[in-house]
mmCIF file of C-alpha atoms and ligand atoms in Angstrom:
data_model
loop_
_atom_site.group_PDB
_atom_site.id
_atom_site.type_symbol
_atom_site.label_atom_id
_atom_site.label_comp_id
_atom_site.label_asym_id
_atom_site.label_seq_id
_atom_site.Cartn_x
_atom_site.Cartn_y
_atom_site.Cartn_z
ATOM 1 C CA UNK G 676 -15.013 -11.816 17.615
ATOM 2 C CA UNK G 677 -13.911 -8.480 18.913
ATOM 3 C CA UNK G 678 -14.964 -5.586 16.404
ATOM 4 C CA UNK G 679 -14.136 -1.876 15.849
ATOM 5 C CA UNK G 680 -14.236 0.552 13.495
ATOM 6 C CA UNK G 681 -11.854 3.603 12.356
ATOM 7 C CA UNK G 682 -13.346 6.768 12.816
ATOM 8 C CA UNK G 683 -15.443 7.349 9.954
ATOM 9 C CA UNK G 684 -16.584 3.719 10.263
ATOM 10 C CA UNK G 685 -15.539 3.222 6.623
ATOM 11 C CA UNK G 686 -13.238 0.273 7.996
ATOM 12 C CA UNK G 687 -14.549 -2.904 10.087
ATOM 13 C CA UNK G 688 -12.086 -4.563 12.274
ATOM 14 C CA UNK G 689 -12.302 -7.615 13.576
ATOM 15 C CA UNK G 690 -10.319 -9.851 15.947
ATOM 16 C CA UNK G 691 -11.095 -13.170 17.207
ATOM 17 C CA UNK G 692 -9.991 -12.456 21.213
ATOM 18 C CA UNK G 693 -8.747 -10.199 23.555
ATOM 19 C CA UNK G 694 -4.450 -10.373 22.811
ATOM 20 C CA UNK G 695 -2.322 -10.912 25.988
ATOM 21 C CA UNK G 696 -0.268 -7.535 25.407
ATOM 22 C CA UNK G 697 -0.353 -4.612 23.396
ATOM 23 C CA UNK G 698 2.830 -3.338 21.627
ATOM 24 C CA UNK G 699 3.816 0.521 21.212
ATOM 25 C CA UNK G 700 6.595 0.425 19.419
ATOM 26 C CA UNK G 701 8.923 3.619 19.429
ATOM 27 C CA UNK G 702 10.589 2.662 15.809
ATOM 28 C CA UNK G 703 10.572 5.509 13.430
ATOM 29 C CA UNK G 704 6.579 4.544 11.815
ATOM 30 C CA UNK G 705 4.804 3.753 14.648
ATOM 31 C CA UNK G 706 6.161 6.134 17.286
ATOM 32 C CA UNK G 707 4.675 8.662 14.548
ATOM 33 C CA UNK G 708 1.451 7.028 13.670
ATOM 34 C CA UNK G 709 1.085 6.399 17.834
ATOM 35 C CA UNK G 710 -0.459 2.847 17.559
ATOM 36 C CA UNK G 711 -0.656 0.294 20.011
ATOM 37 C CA UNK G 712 -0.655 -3.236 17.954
ATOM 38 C CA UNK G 713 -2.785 -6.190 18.655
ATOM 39 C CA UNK G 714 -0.809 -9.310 17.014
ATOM 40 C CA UNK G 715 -2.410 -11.913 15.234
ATOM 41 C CA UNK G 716 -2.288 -14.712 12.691
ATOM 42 C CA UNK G 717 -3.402 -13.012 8.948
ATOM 43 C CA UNK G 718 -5.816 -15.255 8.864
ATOM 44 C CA UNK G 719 -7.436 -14.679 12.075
ATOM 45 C CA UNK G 720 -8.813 -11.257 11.131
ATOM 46 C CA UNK G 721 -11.143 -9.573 9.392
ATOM 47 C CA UNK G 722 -10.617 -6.315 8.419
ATOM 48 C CA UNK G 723 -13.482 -4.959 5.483
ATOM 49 C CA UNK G 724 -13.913 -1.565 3.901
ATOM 50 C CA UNK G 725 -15.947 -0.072 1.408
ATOM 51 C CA UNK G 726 -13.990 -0.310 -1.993
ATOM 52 C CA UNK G 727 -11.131 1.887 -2.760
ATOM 53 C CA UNK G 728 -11.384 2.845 1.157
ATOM 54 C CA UNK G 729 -8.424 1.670 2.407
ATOM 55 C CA UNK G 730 -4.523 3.006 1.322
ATOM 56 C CA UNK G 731 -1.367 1.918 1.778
ATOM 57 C CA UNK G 732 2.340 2.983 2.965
ATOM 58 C CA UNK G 733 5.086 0.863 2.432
ATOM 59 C CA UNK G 734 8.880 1.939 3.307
ATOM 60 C CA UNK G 735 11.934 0.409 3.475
ATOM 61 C CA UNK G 736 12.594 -2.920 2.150
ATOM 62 C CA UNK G 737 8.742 -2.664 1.859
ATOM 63 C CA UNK G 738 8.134 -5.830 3.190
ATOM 64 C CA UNK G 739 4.855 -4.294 4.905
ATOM 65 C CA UNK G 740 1.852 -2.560 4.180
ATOM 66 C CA UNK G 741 0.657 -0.040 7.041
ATOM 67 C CA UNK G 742 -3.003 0.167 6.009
ATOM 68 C CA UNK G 743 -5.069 3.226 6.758
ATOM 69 C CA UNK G 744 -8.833 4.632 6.047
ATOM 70 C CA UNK G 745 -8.648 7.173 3.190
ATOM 71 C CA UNK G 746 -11.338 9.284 4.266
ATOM 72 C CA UNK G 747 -10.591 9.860 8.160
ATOM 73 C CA UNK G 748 -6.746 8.630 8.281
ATOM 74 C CA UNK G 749 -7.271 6.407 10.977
ATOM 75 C CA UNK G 750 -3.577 3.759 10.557
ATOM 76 C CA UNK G 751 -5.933 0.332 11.052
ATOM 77 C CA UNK G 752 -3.639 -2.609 10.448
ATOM 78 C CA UNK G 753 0.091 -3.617 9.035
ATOM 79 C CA UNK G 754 0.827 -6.856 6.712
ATOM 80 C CA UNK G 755 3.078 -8.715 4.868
ATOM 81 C CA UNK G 756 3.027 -7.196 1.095
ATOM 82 C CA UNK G 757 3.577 -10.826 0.079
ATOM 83 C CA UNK G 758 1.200 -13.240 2.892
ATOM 84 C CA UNK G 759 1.723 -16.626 3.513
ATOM 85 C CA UNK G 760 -0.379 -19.149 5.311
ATOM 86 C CA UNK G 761 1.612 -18.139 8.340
ATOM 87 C CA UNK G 762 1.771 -14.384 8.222
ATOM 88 C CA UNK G 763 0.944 -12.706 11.231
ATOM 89 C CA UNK G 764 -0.626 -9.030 11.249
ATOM 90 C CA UNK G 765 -0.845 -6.277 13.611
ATOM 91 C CA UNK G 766 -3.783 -4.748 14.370
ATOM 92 C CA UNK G 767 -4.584 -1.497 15.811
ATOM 93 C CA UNK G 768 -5.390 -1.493 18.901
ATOM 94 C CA UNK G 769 -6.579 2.126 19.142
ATOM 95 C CA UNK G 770 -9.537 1.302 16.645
ATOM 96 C CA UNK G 771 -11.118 -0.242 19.904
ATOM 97 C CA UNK G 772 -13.197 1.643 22.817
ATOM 98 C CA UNK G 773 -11.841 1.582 25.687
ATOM 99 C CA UNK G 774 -13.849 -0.851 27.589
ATOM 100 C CA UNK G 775 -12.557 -3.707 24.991
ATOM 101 C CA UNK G 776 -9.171 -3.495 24.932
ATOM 102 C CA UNK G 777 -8.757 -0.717 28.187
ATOM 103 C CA UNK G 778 -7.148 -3.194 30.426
ATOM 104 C CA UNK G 779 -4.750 -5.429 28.286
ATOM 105 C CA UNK G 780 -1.103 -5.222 29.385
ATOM 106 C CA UNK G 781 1.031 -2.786 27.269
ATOM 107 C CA UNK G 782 4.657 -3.567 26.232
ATOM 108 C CA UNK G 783 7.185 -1.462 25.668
ATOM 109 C CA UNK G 784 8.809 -2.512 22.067
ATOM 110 C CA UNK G 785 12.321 -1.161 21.062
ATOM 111 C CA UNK G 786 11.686 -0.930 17.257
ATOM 112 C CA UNK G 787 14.352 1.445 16.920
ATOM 113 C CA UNK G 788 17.298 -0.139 17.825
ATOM 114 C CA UNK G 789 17.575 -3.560 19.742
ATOM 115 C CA UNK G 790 13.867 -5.151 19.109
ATOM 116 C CA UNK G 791 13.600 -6.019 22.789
ATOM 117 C CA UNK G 792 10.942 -5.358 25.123
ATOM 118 C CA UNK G 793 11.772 -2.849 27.258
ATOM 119 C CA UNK G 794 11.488 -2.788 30.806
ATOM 120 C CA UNK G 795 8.995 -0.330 32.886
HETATM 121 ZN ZN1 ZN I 1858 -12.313 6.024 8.355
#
């Protein structure tokens, strides 16, 4: 397992390998929260905080929570409001130092308007 923390350390992350990419996604929540998701199955991570720690944004047909740290803000993960056994998450990528995470490939994600990768 691969672990981080939000700023504060408040929040533990936890992710069972390095991902093959990283996705910064210029829709209209992420290009403002500037994260850089790590994809995984739901039930591949951990992520633990101390109670009533973490909050929650939902928007749109608020099919997602985008889960943050209430006391330093840091955006940690997003998930399905409603899991299944197959639900995937996103983690944040930026909860990692550098020397974790550093070198995996980033891709370009059109959230915005076609959901394609975009080229570089
Ligand atoms: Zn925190």
């Amino acid at each position: 397992m691969l672990k981080a923390t939000c700023h504060c350390g408040s929040v533990h992350l936890s992710i069972p390998r390095k991902p093959r990419s990283l996705t910064n996604c210029n829709c209209s929540i992420c290009r403002r929260y500037g994260t850089l998701w790590a994809y995984f199955q739901l039930s591949e991570v951990k992520v633990e905080a101390e109670p009533g720690v973490l909050q929650s944004y939902q928007w749109g047909d608020r099919m997602l929570d985008f889960m943050r740290c209430g006391r330093c803000g840091c955006i940690v993960q997003w998930r399905p409001v409603a899991p299944t056994d197959k639900s995937r998450t996103g983690i944040n990528a930026r909860m990692f130092e550098p020397e974790v995470l550093g070198d995996v490939k980033i891709r370009r994600l059109d959230g915005a308007k076609s959901w394609k990768v975009l080229k570089d």
